[in-house]
CSV table of C-alpha atoms and ligand atoms in Angstrom, one decimal:
chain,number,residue,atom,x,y,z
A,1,UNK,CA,-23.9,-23.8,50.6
A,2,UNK,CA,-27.0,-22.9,49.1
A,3,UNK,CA,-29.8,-24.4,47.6
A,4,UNK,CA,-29.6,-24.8,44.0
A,5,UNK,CA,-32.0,-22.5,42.3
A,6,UNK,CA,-35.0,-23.8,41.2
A,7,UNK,CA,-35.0,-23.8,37.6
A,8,UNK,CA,-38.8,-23.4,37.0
A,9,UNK,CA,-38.0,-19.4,39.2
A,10,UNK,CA,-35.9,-17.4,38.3
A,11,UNK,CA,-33.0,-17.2,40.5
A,12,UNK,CA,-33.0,-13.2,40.7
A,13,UNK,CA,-34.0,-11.9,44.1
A,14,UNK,CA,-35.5,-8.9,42.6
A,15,UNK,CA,-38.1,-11.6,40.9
A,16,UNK,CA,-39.5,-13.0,43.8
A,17,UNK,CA,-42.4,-10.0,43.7
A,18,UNK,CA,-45.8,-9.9,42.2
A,19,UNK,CA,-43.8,-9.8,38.9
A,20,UNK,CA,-43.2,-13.2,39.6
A,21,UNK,CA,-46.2,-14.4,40.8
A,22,UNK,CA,-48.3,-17.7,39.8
A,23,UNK,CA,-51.2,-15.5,38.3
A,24,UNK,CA,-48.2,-13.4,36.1
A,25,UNK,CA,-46.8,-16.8,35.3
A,26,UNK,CA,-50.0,-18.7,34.4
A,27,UNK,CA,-50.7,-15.5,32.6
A,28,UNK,CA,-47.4,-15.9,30.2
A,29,UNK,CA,-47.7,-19.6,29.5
A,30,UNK,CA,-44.8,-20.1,32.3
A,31,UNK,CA,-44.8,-22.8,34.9
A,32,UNK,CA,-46.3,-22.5,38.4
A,33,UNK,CA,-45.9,-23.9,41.6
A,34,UNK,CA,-49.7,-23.9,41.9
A,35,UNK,CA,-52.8,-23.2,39.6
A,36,UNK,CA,-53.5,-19.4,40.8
A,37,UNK,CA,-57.0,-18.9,41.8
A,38,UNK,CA,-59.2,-15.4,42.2
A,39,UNK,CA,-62.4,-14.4,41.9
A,40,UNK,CA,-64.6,-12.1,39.6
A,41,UNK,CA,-66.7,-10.0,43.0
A,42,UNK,CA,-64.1,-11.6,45.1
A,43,UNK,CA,-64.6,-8.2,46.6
A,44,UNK,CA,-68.4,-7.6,47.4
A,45,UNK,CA,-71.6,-8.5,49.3
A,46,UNK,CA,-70.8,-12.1,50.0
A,47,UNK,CA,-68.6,-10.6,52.3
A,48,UNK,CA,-70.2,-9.6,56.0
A,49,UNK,CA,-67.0,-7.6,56.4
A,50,UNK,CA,-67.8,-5.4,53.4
A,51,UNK,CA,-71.3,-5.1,53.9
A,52,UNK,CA,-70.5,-3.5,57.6
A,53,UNK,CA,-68.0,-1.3,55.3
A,54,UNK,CA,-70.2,-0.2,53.0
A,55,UNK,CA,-72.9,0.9,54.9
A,56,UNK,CA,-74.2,4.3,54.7
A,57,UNK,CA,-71.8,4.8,51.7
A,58,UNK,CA,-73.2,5.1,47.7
A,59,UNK,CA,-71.0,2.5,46.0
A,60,UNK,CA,-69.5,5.5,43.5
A,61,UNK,CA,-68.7,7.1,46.7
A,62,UNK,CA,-66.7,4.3,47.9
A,63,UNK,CA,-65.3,3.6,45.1
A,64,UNK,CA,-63.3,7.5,45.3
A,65,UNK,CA,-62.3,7.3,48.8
A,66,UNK,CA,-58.7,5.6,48.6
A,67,UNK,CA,-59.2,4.3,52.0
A,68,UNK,CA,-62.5,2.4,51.6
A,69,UNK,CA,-61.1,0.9,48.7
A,70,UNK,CA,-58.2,-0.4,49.6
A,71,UNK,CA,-59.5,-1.5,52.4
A,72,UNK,CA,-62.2,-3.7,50.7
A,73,UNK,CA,-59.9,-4.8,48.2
A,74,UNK,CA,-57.9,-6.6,50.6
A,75,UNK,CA,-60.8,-8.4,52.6
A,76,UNK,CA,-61.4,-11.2,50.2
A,77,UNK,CA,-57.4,-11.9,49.8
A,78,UNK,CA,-57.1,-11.9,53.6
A,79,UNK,CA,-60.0,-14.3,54.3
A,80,UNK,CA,-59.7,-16.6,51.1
A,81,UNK,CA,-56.0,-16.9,50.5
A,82,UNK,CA,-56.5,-15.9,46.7
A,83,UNK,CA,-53.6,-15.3,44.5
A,84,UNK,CA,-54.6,-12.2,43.2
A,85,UNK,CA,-56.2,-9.2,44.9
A,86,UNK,CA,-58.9,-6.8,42.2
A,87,UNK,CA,-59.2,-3.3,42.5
A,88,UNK,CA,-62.2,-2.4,44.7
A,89,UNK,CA,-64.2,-0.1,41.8
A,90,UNK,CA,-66.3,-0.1,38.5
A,91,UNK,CA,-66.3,0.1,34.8
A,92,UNK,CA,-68.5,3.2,35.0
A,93,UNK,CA,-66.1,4.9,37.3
A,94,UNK,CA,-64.0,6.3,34.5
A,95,UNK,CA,-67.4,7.6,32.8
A,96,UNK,CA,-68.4,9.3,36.7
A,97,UNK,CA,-64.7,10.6,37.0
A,98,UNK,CA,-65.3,12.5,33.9
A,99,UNK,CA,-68.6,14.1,34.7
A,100,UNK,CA,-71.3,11.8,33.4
A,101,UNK,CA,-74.1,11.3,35.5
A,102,UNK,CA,-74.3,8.0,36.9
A,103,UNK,CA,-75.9,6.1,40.1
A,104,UNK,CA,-75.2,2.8,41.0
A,105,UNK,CA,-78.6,1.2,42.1
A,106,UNK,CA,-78.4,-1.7,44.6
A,107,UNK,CA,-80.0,-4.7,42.8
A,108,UNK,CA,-80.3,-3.1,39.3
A,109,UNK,CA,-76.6,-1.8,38.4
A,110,UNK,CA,-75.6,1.2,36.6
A,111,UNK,CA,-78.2,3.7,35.5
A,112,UNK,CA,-77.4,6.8,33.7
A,113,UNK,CA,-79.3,10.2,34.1
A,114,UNK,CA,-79.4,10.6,30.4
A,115,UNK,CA,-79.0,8.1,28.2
A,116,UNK,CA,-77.2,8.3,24.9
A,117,UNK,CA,-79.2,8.7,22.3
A,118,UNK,CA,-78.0,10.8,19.2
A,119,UNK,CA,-74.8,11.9,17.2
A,120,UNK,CA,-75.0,15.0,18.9
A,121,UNK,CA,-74.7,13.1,22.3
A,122,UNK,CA,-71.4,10.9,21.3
A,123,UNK,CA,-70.2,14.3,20.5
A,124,UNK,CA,-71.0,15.9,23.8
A,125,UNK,CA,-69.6,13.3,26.1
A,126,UNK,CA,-66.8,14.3,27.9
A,127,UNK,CA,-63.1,13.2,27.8
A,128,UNK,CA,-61.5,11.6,31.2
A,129,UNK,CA,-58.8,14.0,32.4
A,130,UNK,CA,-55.9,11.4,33.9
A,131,UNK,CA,-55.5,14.3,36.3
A,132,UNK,CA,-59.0,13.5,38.3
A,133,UNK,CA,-57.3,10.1,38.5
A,134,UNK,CA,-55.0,10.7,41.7
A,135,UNK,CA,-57.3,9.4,44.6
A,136,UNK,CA,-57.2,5.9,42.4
A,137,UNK,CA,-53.3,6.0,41.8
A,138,UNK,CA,-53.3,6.6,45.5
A,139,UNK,CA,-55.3,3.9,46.5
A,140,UNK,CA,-53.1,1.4,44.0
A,141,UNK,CA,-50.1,2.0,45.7
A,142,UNK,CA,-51.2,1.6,49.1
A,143,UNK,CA,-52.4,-1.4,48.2
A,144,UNK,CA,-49.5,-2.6,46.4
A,145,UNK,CA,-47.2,-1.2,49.8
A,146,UNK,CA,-49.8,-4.4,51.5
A,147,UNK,CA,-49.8,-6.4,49.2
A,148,UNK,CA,-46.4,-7.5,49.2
A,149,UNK,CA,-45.6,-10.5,46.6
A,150,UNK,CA,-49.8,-10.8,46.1
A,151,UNK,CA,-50.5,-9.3,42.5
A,152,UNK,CA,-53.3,-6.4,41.8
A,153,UNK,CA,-54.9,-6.7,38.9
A,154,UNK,CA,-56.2,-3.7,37.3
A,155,UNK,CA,-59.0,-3.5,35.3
A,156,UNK,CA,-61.7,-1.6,32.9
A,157,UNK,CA,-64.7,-2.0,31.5
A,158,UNK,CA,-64.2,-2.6,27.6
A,159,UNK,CA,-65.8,0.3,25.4
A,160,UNK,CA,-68.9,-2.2,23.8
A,161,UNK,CA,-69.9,-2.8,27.4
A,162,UNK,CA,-69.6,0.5,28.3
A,163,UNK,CA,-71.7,1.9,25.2
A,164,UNK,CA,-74.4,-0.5,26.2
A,165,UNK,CA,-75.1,1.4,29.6
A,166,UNK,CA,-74.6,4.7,28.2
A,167,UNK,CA,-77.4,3.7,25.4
A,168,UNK,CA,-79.3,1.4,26.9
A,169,UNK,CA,-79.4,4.2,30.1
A,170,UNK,CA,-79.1,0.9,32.6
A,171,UNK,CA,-78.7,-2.8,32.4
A,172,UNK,CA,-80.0,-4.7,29.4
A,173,UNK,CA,-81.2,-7.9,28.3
A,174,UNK,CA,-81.4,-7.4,24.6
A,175,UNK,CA,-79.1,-4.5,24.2
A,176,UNK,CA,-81.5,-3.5,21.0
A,177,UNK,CA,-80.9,0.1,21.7
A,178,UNK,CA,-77.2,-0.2,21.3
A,179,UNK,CA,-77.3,-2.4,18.3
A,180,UNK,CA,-79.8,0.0,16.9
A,181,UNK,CA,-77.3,2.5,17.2
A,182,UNK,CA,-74.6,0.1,15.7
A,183,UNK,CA,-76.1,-0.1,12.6
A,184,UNK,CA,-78.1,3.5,12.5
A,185,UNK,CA,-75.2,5.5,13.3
A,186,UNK,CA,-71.8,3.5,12.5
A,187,UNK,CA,-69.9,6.6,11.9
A,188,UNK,CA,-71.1,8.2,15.4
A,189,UNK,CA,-70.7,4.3,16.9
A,190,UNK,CA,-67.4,4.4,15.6
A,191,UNK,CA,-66.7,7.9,17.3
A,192,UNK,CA,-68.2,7.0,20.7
A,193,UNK,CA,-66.3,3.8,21.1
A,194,UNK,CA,-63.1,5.6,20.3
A,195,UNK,CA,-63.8,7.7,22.5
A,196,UNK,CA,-64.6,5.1,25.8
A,197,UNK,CA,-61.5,3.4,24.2
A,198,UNK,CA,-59.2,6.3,25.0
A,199,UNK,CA,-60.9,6.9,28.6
A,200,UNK,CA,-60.4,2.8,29.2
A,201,UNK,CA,-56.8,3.2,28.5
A,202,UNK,CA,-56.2,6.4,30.5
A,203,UNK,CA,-58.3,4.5,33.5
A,204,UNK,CA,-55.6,1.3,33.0
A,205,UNK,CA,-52.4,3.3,32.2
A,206,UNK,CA,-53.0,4.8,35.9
A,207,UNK,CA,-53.8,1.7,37.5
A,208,UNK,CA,-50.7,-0.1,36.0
A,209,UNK,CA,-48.4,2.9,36.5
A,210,UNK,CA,-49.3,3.2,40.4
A,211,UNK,CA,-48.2,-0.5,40.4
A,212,UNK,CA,-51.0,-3.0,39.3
A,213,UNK,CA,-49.4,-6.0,38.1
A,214,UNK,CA,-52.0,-7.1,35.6
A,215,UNK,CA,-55.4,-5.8,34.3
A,216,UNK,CA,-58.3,-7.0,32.9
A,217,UNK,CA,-60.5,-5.8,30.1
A,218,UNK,CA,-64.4,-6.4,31.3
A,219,UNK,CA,-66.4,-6.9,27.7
A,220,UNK,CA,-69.2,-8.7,29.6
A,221,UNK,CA,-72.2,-8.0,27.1
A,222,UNK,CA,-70.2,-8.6,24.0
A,223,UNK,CA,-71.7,-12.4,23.6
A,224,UNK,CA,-74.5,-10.7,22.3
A,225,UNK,CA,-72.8,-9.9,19.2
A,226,UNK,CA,-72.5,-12.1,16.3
A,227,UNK,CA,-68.6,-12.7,15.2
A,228,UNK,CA,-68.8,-10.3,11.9
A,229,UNK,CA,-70.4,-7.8,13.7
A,230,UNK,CA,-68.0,-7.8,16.8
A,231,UNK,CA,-64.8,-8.3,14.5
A,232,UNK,CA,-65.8,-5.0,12.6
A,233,UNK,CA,-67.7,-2.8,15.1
A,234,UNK,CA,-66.2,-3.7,18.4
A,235,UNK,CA,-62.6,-5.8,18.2
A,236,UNK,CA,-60.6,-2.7,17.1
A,237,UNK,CA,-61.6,-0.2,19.8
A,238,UNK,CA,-60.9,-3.2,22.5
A,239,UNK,CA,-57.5,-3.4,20.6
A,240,UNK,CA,-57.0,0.0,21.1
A,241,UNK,CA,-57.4,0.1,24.6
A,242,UNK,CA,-54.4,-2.7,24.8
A,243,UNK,CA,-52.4,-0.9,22.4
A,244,UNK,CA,-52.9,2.3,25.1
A,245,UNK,CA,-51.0,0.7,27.7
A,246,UNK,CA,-47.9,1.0,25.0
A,247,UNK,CA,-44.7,-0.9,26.1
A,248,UNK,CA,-46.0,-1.6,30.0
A,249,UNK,CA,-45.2,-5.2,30.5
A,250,UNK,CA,-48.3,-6.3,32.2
A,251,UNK,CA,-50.4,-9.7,31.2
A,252,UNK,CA,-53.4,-8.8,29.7
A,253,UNK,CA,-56.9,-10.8,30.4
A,254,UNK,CA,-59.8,-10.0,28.1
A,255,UNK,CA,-63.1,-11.2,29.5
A,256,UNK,CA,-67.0,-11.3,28.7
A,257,UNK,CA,-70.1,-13.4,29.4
A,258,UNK,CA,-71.1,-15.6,26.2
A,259,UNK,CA,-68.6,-15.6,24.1
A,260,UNK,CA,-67.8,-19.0,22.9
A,261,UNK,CA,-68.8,-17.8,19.3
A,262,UNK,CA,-66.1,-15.2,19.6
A,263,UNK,CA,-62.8,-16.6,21.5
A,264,UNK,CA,-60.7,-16.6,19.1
A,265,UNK,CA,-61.3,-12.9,17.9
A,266,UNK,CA,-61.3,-11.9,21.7
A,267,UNK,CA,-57.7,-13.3,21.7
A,268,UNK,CA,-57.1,-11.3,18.9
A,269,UNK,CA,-57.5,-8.1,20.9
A,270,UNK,CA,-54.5,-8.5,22.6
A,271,UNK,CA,-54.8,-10.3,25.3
A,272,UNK,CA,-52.2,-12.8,26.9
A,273,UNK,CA,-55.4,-14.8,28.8
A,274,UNK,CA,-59.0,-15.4,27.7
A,275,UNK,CA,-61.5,-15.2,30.1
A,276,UNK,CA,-64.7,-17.9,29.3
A,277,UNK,CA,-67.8,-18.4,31.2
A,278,UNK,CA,-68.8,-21.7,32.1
A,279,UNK,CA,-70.9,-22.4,29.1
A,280,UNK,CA,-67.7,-24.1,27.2
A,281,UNK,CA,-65.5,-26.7,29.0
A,282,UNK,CA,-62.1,-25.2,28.9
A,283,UNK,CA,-60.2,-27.8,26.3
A,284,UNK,CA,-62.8,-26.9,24.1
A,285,UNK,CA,-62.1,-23.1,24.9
A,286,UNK,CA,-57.9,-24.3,24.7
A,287,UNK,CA,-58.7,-25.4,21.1
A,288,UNK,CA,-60.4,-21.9,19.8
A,289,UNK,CA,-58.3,-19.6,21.2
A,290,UNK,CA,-54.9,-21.3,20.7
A,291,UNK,CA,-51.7,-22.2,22.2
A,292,UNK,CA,-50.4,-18.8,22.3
A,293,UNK,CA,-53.1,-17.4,24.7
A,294,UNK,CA,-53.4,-18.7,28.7
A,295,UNK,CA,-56.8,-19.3,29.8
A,296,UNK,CA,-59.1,-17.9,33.1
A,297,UNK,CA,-62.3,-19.5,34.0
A,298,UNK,CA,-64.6,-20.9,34.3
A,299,UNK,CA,-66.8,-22.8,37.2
A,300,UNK,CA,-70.4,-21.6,36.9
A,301,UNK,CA,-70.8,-19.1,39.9
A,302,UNK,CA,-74.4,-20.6,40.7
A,303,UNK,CA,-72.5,-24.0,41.7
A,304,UNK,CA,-71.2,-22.5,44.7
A,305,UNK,CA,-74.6,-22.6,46.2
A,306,UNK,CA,-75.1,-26.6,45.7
A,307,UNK,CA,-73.8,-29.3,47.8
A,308,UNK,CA,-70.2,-29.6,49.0
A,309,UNK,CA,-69.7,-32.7,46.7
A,310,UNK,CA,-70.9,-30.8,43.4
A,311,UNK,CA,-68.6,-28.5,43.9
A,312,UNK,CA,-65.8,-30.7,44.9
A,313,UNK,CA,-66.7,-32.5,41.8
A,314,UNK,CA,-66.5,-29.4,39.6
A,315,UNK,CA,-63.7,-27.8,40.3
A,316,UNK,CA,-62.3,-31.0,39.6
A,317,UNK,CA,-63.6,-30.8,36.3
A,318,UNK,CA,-62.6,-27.7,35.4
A,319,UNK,CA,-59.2,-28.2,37.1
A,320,UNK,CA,-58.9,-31.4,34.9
A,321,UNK,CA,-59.6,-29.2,32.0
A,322,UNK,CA,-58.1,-26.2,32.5
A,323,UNK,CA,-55.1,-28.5,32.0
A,324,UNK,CA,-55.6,-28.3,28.1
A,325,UNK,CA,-54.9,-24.8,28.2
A,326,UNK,CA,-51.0,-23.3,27.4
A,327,UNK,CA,-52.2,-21.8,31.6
A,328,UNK,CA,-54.5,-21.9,33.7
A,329,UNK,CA,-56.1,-18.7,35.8
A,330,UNK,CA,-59.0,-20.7,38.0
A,331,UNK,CA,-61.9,-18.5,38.5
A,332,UNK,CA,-65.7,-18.3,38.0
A,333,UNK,CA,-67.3,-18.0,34.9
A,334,UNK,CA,-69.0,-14.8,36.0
A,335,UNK,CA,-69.2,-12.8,39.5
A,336,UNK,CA,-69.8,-14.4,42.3
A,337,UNK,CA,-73.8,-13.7,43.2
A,338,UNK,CA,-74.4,-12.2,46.0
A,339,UNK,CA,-75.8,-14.7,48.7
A,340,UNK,CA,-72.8,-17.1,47.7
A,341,UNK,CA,-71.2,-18.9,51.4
A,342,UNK,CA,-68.0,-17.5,51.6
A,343,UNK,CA,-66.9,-20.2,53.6
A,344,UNK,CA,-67.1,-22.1,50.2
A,345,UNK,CA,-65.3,-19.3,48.6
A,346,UNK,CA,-62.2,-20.0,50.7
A,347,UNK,CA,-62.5,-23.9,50.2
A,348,UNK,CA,-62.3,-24.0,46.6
A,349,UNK,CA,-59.3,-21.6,46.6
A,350,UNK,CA,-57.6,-24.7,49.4
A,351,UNK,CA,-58.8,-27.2,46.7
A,352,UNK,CA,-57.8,-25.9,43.7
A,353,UNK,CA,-54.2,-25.4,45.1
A,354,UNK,CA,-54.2,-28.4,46.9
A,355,UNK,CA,-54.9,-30.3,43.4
A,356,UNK,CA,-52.8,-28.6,41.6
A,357,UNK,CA,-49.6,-28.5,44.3
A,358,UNK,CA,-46.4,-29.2,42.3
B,401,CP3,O1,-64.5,-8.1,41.1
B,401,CP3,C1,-64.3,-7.4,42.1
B,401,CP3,O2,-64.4,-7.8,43.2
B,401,CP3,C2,-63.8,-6.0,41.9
B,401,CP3,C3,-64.8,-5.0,41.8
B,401,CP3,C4,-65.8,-4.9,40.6
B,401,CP3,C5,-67.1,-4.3,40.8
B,401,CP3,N1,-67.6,-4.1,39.6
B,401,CP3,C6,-67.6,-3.9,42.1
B,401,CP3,C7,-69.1,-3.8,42.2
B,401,CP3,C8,-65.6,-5.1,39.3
B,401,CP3,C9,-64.4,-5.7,38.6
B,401,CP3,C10,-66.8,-4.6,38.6
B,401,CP3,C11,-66.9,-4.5,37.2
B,401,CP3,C12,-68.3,-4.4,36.6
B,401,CP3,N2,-69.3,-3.5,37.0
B,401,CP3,C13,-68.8,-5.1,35.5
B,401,CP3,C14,-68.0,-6.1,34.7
B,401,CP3,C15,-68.0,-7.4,35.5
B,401,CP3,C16,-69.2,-8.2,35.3
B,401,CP3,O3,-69.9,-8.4,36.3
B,401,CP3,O4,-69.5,-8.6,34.2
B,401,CP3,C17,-70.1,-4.6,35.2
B,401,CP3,C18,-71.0,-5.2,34.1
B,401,CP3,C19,-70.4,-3.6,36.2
B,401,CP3,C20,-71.6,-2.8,36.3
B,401,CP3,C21,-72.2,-3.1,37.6
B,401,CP3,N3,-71.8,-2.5,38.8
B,401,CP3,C22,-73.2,-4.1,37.9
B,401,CP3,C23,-73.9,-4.9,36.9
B,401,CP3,C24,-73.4,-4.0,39.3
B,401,CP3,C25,-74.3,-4.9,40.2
B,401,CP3,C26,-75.6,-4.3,40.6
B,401,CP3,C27,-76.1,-5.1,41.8
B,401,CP3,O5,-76.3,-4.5,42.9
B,401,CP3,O6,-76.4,-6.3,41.6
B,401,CP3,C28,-72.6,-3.1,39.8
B,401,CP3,C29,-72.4,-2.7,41.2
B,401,CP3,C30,-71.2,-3.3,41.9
B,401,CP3,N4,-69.9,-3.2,41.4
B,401,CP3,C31,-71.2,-3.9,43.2
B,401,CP3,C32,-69.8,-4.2,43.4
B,401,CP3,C33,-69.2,-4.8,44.6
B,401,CP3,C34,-72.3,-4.1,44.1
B,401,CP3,C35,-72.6,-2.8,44.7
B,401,CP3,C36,-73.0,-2.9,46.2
B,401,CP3,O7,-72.4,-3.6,47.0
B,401,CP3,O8,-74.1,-2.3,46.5
């Protein structure tokens, strides 16, 4: 005779895939058998292995060649034991894909050939073809052929953050330019973010329909919004970029860096998970977003590089009160940084399922 079924899972064999994973549960509100834990840059220069990768290749470059990135992509699951693998690429990729010229400098980050700068501009950027999207849908699915019951999450940058490297023609601390434009130009702002909206989609709708199991929206620089000003001039075109992935039953996470002003409008967007940085303790984030929203987050990356018992002591913390939340997706509250241990990497993955072991 067999087992009984366990009546947390669902009994169907055909369930027992990524569909059914911890981060899909967590993601829906439904119980796990352990808190799911990934990382933001899971996949990245912490890594020796993807340093010796990466050599000699321009990071847009590796980010096209279906090999290199599925091969990067799995490096952090194999060696940390995640619960979640992320696609090895970038939120500019869709941007490059479609002809916009766009280096990735090491240190620095995204800088643009020719910034955006006038209605005429918005008007001249050009639209992603899904077409020129094959060497990713080919890397999804190999990885998805390796990645047996371990979901991929899919993801894209969101079309404020986006707009901010386009105007700002690199990384930012003010992002004056782009609110300059915001309130100069809000029919052309309006336009443009319609615009990366509709690329965004296309870039998720190919990820998910190769086989990603979840995505996540990236709206890192939206914290420097105020809440009137991202409800009216930014919240709908991230909406729309949800609404593009029509009927594909994937949990959504929505994401950015700052934002405790702005959770519960980021929930509003769509998403099934919010994604805070480690500036708000979770039950505090659990009461502004909701019941009806899962959380992700939210141990401040630069703890990693402290003692063993400070961060044994906060991913305690945040374990403890990521349990306020209707789920729990452990992460970071940002990327990991570069010259992070990954030996501690791997250990708070073994903590955080060892404290939260059903
Ligand atoms: O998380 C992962 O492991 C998946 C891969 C991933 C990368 N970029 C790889 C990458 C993801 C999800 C991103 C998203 C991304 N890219 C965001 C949103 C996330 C966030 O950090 O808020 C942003 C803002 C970018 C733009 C960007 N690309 C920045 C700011 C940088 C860092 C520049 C630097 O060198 O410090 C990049 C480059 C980049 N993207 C690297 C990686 C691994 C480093 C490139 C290298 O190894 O030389």
């Amino acid at each position: 005779m067999s087992a009984a079924p366990d009546p947390l899972r669902s009994a169907s064999p055909a369930d027992s895939g990524p569909a059914d994973s911890d981060l899909v549960r967590a993601a829906r509100g439904l119980p796990v058998s352990r808190t799911p834990v990934w990382f933001m840059r899971q996949a990245g220069r912490s890594l020796p292995e993807y340093r010796a990768l990466r050599a000699g290749t321009a990071m847009l470059e590796a980010c096209q060649d279906p090999d290199l990135v599925t091969e990067i992509t799995l490096q952090p699951v194999r060696r940390h034991g995640v619960d979640a693998a992320i696609l090895f690429s970038d939120i500019v990729l869709p941007l490059v894909v479609a002809g916009v010229d766009i280096e990735i400098k090491p240190g620095v980050g995204p800088v643009v050939a020719s910034p955006l700068r006038s209605v005429a501009d918005v008007d001249a950027l050009p639209p992603l073809e899904p077409e020129r999207l094959a060497f990713l849908q080919t890397a999804v699915r190999q990885l998805v052929a390796e990645l047996g019951a371990t979901p991929l999450i899919g993801f894209a940058g969101a079309p404020f953050t986006l707009a901010t490297y386009l105007i700002e023609g690199g990384p930012s601390k003010e992002h004056a330019r782009t609110k300059a434009f915001m309130y100069a130009e809000p029919e052309a702002w309006g336009r443009l973010l319609e615009r990366l909206a509709v690329s965004a989609a296309t870039f998720l709708r190919a990820q998910v329909d190769a086989g990603a199991s979840a995505v996540q929206l990236f709206d890192s620089w939206a914290g420097v919004l105020s809440a009137a000003d991202y409800a009216e001039r930014v919240l709908p075109h991230s909406r729309a970029v949800f609404d593009g992935l029509g009927g594909r039953d994937v949990p959504r996470i929505h994401f950015g860096v700052g934002t405790g002003e702005l959770l519960p409008l980021i929930g509003d967007a769509g998403a099934d998970v919010v994604g805070v940085d480690w500036r708000l303790p979770l039950d505090e984030a659990a009461r502004r977003v909701g019941p009806a929203r899962s959380l992700q987050g939210n141990l401040d990356p630069a703890v990693l590089l402290a003692d063993r018992a400070t961060v044994d002591r906060e991913v305690r913390r945040v374990v403890e009160q990521g349990r306020a939340a209707r789920g729990h997706i452990f992460n970071l509250g940002h990327g990991v940084l570069p010259d992070t241990d990954p030996g501690v990497l791997t250990h708070v993955a073994d903590l955080v399922h060892e404290l939260t072991a059903r």
